[in-house]
PDB file of C-alpha atoms in Angstrom:
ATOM      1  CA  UNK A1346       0.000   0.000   0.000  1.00 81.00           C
ATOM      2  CA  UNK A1347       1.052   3.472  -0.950  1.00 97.00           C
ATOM      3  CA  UNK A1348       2.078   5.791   2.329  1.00 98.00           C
ATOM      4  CA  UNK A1349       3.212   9.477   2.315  1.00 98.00           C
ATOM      5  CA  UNK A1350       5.611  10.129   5.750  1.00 98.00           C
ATOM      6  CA  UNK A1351       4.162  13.497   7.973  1.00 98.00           C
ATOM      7  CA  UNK A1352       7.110  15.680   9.451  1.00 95.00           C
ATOM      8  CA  UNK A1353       6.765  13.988  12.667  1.00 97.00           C
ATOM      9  CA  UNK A1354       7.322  10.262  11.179  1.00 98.00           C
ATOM     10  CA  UNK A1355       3.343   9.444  10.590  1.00 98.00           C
ATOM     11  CA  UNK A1356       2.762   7.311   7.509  1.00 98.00           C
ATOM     12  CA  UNK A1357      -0.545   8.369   5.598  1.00 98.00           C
ATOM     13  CA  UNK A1358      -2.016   5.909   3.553  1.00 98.00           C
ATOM     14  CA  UNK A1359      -3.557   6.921   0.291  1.00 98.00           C
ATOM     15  CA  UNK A1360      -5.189   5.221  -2.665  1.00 98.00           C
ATOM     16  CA  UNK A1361      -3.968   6.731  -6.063  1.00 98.00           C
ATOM     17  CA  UNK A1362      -6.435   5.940  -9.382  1.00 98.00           C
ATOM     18  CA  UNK A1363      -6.981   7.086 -12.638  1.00 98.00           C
ATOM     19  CA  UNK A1364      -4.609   9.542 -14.904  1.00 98.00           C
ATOM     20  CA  UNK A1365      -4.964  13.046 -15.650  1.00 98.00           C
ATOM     21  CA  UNK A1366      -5.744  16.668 -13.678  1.00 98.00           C
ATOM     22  CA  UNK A1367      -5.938  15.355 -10.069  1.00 98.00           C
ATOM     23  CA  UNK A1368      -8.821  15.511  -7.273  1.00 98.00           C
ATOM     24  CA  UNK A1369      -7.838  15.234  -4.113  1.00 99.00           C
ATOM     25  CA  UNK A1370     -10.345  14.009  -1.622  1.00 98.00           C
ATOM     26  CA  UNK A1371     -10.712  14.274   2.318  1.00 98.00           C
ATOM     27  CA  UNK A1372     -13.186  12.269   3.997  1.00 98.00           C
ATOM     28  CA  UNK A1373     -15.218  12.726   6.934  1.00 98.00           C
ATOM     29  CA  UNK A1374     -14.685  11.266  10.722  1.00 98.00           C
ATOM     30  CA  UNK A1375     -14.885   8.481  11.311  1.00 98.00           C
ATOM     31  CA  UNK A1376     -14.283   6.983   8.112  1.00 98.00           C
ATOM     32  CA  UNK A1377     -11.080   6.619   5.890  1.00 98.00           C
ATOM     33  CA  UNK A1378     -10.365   7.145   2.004  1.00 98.00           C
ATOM     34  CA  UNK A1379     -12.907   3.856   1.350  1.00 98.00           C
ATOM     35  CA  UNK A1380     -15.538   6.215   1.984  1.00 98.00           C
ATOM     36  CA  UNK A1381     -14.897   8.055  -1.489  1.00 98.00           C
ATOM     37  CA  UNK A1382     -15.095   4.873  -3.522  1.00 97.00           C
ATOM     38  CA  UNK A1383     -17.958   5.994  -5.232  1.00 98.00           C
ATOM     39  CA  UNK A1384     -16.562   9.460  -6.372  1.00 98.00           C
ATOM     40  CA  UNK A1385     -12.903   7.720  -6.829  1.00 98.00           C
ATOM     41  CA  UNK A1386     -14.281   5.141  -9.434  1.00 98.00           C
ATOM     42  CA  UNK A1387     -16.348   7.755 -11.337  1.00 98.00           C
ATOM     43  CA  UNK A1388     -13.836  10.202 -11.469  1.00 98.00           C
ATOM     44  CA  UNK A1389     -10.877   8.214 -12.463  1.00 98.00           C
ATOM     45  CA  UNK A1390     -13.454   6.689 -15.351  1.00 98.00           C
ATOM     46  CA  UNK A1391     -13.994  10.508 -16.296  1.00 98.00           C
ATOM     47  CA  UNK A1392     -10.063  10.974 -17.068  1.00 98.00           C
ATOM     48  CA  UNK A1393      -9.297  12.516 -13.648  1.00 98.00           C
ATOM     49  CA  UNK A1394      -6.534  11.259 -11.530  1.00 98.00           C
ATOM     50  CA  UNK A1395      -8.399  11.140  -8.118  1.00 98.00           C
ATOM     51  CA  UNK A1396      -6.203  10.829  -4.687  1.00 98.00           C
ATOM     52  CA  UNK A1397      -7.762   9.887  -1.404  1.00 98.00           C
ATOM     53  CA  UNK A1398      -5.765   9.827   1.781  1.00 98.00           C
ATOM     54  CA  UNK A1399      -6.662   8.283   5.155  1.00 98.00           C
ATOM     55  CA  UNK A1400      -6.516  10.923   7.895  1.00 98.00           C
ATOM     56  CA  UNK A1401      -3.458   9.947  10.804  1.00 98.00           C
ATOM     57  CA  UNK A1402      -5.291   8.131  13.254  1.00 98.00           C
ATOM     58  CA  UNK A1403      -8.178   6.675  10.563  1.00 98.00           C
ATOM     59  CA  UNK A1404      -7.771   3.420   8.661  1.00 98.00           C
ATOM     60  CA  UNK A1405      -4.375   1.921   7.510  1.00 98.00           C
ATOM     61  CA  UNK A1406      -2.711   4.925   8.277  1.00 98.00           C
ATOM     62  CA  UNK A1407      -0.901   5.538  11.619  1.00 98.00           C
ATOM     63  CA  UNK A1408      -2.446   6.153  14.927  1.00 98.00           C
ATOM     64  CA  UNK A1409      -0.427   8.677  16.948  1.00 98.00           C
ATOM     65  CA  UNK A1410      -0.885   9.941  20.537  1.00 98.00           C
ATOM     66  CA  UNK A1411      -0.895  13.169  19.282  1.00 97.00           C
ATOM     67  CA  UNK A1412      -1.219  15.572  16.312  1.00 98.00           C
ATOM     68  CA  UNK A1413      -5.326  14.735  16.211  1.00 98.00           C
ATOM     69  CA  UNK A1414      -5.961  18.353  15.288  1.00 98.00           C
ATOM     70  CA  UNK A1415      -6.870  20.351  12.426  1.00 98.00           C
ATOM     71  CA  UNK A1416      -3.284  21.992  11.808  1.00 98.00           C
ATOM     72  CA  UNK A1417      -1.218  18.616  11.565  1.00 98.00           C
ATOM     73  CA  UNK A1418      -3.968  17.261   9.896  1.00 98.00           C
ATOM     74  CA  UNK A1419      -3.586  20.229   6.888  1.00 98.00           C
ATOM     75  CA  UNK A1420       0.335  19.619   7.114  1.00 98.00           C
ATOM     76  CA  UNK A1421      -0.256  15.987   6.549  1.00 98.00           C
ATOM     77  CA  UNK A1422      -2.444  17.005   3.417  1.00 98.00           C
ATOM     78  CA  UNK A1423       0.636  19.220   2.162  1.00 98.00           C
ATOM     79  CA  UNK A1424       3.169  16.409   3.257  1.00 98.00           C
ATOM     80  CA  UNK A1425       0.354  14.123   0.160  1.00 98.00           C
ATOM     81  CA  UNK A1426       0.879  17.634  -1.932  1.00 98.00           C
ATOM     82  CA  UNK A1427       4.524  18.186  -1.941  1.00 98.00           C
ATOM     83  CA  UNK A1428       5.753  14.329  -1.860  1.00 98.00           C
ATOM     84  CA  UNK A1429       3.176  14.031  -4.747  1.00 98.00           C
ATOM     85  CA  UNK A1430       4.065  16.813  -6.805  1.00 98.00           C
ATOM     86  CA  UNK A1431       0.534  17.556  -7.351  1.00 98.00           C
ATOM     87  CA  UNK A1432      -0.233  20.955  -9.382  1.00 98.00           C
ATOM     88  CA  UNK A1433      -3.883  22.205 -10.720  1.00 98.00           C
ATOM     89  CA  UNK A1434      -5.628  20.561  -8.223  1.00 98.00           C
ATOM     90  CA  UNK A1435      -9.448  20.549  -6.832  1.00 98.00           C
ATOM     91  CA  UNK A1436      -9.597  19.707  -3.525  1.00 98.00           C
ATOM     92  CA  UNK A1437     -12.789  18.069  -2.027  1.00 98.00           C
ATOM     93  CA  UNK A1438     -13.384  18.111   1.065  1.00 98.00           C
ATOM     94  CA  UNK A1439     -16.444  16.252   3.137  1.00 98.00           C
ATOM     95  CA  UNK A1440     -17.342  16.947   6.610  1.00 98.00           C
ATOM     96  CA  UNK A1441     -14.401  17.023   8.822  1.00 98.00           C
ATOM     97  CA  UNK A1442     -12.402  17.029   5.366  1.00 98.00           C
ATOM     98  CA  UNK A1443     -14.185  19.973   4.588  1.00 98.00           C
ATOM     99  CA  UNK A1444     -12.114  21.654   7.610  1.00 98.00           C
ATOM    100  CA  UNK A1445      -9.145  19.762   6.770  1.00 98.00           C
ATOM    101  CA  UNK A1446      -8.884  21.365   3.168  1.00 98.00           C
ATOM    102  CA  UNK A1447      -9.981  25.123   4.805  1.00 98.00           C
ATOM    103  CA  UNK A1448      -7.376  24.926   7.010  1.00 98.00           C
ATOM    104  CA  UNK A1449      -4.547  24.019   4.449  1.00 98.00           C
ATOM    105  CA  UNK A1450      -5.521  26.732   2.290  1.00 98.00           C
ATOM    106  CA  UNK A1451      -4.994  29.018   5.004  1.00 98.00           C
ATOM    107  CA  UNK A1452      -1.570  27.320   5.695  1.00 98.00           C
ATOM    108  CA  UNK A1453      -0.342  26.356   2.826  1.00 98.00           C
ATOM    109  CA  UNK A1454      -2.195  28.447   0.087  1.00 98.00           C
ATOM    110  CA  UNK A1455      -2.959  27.926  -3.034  1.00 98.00           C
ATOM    111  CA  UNK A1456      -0.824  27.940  -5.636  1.00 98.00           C
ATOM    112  CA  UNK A1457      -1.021  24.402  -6.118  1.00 98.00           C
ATOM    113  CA  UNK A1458      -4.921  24.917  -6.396  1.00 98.00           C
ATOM    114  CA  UNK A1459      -7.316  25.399  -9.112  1.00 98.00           C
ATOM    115  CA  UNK A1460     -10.684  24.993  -6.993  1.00 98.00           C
ATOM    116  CA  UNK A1461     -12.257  23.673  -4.212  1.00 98.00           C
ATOM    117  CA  UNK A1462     -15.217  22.270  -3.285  1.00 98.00           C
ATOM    118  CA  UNK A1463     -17.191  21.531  -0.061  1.00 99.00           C
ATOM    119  CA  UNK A1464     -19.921  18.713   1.046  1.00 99.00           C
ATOM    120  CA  UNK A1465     -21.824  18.407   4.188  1.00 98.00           C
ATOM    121  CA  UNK A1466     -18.395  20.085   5.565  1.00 98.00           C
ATOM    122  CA  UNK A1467     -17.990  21.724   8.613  1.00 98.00           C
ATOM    123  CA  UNK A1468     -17.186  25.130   7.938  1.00 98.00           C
ATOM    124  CA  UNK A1469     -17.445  27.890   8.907  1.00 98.00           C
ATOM    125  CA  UNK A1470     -17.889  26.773  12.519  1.00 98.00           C
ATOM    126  CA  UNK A1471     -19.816  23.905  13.653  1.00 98.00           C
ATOM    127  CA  UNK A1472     -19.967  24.908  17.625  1.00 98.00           C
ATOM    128  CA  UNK A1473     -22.397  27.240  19.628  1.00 98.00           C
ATOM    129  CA  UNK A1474     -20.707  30.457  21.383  1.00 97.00           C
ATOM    130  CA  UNK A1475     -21.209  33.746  22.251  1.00 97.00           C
ATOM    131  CA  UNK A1476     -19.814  34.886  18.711  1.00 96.00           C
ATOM    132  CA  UNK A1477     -21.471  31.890  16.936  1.00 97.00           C
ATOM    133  CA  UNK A1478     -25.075  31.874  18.436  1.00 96.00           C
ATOM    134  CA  UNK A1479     -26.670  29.394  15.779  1.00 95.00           C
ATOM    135  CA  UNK A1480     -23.850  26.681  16.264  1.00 97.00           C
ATOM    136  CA  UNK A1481     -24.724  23.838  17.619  1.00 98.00           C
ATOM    137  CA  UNK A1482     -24.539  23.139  21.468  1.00 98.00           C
ATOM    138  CA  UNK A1483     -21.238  21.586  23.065  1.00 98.00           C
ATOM    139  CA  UNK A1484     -23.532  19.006  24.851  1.00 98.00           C
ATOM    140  CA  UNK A1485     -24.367  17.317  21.628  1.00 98.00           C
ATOM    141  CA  UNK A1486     -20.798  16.720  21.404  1.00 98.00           C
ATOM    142  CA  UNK A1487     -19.997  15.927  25.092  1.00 98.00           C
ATOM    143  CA  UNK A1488     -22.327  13.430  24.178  1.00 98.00           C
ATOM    144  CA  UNK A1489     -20.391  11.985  21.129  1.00 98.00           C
ATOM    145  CA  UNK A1490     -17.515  11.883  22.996  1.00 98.00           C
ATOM    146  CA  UNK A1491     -19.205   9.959  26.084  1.00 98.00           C
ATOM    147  CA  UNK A1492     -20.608   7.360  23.536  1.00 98.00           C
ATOM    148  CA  UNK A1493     -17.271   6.731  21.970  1.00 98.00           C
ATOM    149  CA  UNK A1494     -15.599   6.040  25.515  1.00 98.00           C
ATOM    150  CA  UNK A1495     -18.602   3.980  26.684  1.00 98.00           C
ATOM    151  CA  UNK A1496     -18.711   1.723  23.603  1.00 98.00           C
ATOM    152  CA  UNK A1497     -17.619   3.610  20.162  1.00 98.00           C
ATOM    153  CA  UNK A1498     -18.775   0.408  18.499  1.00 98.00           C
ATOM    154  CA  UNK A1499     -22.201   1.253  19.278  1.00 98.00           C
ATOM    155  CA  UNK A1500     -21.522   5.183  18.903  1.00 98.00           C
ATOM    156  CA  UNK A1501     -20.792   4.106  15.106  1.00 98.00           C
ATOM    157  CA  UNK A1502     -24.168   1.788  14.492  1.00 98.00           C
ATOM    158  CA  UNK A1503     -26.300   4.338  16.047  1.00 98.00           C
ATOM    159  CA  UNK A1504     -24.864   7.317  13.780  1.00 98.00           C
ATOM    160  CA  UNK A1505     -24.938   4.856  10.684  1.00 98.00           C
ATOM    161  CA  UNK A1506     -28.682   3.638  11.223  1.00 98.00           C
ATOM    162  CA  UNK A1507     -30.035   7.188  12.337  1.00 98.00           C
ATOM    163  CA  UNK A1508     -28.908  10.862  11.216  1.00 98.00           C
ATOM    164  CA  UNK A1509     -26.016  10.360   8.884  1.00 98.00           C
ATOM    165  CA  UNK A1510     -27.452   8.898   5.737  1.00 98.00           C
ATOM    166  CA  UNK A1511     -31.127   9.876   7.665  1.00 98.00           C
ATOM    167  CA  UNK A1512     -32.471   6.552   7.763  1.00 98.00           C
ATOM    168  CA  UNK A1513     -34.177   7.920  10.716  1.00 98.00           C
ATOM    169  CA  UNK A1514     -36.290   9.926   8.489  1.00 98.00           C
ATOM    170  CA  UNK A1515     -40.156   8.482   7.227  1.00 96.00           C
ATOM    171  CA  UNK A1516     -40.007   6.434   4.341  1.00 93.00           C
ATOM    172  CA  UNK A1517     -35.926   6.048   4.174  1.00 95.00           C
ATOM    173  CA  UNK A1518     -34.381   2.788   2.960  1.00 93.00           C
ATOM    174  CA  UNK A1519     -30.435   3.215   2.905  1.00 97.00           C
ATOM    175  CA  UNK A1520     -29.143  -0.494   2.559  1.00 98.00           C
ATOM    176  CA  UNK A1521     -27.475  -2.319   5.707  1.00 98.00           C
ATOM    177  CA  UNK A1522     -24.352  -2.497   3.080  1.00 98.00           C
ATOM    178  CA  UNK A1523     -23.993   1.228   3.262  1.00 98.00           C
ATOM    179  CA  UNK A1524     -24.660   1.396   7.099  1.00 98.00           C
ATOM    180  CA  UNK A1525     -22.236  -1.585   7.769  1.00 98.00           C
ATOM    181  CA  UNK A1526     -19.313   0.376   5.220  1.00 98.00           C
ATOM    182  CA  UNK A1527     -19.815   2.723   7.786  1.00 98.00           C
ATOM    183  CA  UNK A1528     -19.807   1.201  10.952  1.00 98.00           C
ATOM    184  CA  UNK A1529     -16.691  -0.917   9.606  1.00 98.00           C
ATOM    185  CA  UNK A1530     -14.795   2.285   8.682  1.00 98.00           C
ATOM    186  CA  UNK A1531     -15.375   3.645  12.294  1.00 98.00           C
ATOM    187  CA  UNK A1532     -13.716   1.062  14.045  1.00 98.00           C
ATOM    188  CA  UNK A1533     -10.829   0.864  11.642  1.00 98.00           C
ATOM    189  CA  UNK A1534      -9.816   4.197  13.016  1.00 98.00           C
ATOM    190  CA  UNK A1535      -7.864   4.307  16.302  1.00 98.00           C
ATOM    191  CA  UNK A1536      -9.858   4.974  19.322  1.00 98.00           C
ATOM    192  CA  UNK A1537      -7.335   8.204  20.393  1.00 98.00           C
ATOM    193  CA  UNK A1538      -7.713   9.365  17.406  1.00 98.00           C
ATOM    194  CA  UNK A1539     -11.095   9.220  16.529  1.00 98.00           C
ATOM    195  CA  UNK A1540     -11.811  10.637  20.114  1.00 98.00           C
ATOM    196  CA  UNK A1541      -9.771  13.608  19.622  1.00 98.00           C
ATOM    197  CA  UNK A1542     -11.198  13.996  16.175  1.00 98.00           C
ATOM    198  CA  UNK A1543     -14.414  14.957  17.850  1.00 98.00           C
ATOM    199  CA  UNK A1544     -13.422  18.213  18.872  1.00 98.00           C
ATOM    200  CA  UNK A1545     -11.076  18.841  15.369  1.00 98.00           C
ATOM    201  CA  UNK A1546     -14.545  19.129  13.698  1.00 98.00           C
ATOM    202  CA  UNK A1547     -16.122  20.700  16.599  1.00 98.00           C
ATOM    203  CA  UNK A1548     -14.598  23.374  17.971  1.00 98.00           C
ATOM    204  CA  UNK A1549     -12.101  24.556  15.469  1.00 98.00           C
ATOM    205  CA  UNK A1550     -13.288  28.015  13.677  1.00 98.00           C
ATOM    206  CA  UNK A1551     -12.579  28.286  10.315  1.00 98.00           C
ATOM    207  CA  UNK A1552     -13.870  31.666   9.348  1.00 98.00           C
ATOM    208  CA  UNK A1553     -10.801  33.043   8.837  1.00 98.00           C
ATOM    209  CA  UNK A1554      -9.771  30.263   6.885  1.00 98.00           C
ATOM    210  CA  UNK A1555     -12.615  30.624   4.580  1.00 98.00           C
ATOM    211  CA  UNK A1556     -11.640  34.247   4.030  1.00 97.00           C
ATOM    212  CA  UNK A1557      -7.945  33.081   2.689  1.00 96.00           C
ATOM    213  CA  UNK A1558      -9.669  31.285  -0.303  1.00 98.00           C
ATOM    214  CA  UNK A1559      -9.262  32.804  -3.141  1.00 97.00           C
ATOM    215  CA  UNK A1560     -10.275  30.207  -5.890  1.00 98.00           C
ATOM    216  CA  UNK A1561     -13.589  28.769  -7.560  1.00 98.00           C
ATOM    217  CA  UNK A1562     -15.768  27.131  -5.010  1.00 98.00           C
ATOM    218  CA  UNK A1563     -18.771  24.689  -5.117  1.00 98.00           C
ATOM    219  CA  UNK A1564     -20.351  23.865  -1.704  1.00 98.00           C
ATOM    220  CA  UNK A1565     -22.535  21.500  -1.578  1.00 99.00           C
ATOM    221  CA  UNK A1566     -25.403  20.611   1.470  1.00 98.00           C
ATOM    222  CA  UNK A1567     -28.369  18.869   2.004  1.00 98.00           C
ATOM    223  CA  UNK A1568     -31.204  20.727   3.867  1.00 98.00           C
ATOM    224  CA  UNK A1569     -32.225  17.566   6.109  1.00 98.00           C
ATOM    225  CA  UNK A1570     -28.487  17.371   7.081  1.00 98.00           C
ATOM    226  CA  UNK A1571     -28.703  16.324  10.960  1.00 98.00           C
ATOM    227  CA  UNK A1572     -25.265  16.166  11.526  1.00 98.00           C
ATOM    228  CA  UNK A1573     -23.835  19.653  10.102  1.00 98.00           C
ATOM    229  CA  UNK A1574     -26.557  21.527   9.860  1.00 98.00           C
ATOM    230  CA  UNK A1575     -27.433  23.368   6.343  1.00 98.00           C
ATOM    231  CA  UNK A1576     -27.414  26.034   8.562  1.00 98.00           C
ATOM    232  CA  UNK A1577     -24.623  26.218  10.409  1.00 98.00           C
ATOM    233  CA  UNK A1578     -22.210  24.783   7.701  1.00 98.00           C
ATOM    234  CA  UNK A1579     -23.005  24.826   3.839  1.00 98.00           C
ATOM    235  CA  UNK A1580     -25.245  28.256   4.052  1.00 98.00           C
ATOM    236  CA  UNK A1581     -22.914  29.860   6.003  1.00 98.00           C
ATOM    237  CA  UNK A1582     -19.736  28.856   3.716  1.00 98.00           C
ATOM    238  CA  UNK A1583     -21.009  29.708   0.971  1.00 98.00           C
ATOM    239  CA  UNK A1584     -22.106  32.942   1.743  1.00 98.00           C
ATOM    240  CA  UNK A1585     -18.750  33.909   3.502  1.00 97.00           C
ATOM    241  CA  UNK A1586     -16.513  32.302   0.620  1.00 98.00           C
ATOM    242  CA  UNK A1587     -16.023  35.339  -2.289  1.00 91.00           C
ATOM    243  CA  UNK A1588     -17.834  34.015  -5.074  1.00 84.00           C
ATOM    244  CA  UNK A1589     -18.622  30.679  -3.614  1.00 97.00           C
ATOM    245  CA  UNK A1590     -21.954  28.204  -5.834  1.00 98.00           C
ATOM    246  CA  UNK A1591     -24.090  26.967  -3.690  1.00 98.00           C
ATOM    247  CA  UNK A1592     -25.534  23.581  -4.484  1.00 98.00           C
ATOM    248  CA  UNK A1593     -28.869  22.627  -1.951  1.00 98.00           C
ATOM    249  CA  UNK A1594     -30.249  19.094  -2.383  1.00 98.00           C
ATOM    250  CA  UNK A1595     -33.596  19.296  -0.804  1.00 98.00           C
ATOM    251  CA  UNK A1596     -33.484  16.718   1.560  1.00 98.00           C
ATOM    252  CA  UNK A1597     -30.801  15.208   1.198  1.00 98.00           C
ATOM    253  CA  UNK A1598     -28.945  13.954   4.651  1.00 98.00           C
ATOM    254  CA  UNK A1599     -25.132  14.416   5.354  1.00 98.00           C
ATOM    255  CA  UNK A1600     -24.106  11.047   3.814  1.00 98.00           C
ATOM    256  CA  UNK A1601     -24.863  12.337   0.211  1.00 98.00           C
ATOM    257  CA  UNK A1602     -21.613  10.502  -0.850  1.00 98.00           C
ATOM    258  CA  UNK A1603     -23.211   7.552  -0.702  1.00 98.00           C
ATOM    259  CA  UNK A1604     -27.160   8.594  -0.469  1.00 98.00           C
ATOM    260  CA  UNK A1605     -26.719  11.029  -3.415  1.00 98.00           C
ATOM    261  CA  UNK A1606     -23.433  10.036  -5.523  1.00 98.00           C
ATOM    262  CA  UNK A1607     -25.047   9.686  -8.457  1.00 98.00           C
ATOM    263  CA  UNK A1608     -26.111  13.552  -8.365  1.00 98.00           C
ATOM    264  CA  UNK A1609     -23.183  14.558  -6.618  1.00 98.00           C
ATOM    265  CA  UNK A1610     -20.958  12.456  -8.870  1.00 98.00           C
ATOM    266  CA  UNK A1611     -22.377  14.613 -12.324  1.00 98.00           C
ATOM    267  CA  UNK A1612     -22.026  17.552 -10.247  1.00 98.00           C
ATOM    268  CA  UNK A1613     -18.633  17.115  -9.694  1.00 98.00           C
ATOM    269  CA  UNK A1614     -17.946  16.157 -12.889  1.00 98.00           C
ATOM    270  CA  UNK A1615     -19.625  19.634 -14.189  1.00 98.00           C
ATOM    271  CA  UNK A1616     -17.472  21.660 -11.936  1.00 98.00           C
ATOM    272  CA  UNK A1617     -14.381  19.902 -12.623  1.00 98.00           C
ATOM    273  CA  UNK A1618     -15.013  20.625 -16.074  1.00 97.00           C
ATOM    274  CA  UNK A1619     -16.126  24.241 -15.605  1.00 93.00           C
TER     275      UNK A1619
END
């Protein structure tokens, strides 16, 4: 398997298909880069070279003690950059990847980028405060992190079977195949790691980050989206990003990789090719 080494001796695993401009995908927590097999396969059939990494701490790559935070996690994604020599990109980012790729841009920059686009992602700031007054309430995630050290497995079924692909919802039929992908994903990740992950996404603001990009955008959200609220995160990106599409799928629940990737797949595809 193909691994990338971080400054501080972390190997990240990535999965490398297809020929051509390259896509470069971050995933969402608690999954790894399996999670974008859908939008790998149909890019890399679309004459894209499409790169997904797995996040330290998430599925074969290492599982340090520390660096589970947003900065090393946007070094890690210039460490795939660099050692890749990857120009003209478009950077996708979902959910927590969504912050991931915000906060490299406001690290690293952009003249390796052509454009970036964000789904169900976590931007501009996911957590309630005095400055933030529609985030969402720290006790939702006090409770995320209490379910992961009482039994994560569990954490990961309930998330998979309810709000994430909304098969909590009247009339939803997501497949047990999709739920299980999930569930499996989540407990390939190391248990530090995907603890500490929980506040990454959280309680990191990335309004200023937002502010530092600078190329074409395409943010993407579902309106029944009970994890990041449209809200809180694809509303509020897009109106804070400088010239920033906005994409709503009426509801459509934060999964939409999988729920959706037949839309969001042709979407892509139109952007890339924009």
């Amino acid at each position: 398997m193909p691994f990338v080494t971080a400054a501080d001796g972390t190997r990240i695993h990535y999965k490398d298909w297809g020929t051509g401009r390259p896509v470069v995908l971050s995933h969402g927590w608690p999954l790894n880069a399996d999670s974008w097999e859908s939008q790998q396969l149909f890019l890399a059939t679309h004459g894209f070279r499409a790169i997904a990494h797995d996040r330290r701490g998430h599925g074969r790559s290492d599982q340090p003690w520390h660096g589970n935070e947003m900065n090393t996690y946007a070094d890690d994604l210039a460490t795939l950059v660099d050692t890749l020599d990857l120009r003209d990109i478009t950077v996708v980012g979902f959910s927590t990847g969504g912050g991931e790729v915000a906060r490299y841009i406001a690290r690293h920059g952009t003249a390796r980028l052509a454009q970036l686009v964000l789904i169900s992602a976590v931007p501009p700031f996911m957590l309630k405060t005095a400055d933030n007054p529609g985030g969402v309430p720290v006790e939702v995630f006090d409770a995320m992190r209490a379910g992961s050290l009482a039994d994560r497995s569990q954490l990961y079924r309930d998330l998979a079977d309810g709000p994430f692909f909304g098969n909590n919802r009247p009339g939803a039929d997501v497949s047990q195949g999709i739920r299980d992908a999930f569930w499996r994903q989540g407990l390939q990740a190391g248990h530090r790691g995907a603890y500490e992950c929980i506040a990454a996404f959280s309680a990191t603001d990335f309004r200023a980050d937002l502010d530092a990009v600078d190329v074409p955008t395409l943010v993407i959200h579902g309106d029944d989206d009970q994890v990041v609220p449209f809200e809180v995160g694809g509303k509020a990106s897009a109106a804070r990003i400088k010239s920033a599409t906005l994409k709503v799928y009426p509801g459509a629940p934060h999964g939409i990789t999988d729920t959706h990737k037949e839309q969001l797949n042709a979407d892509l595809l139109d952007f890339l090719n924009s």
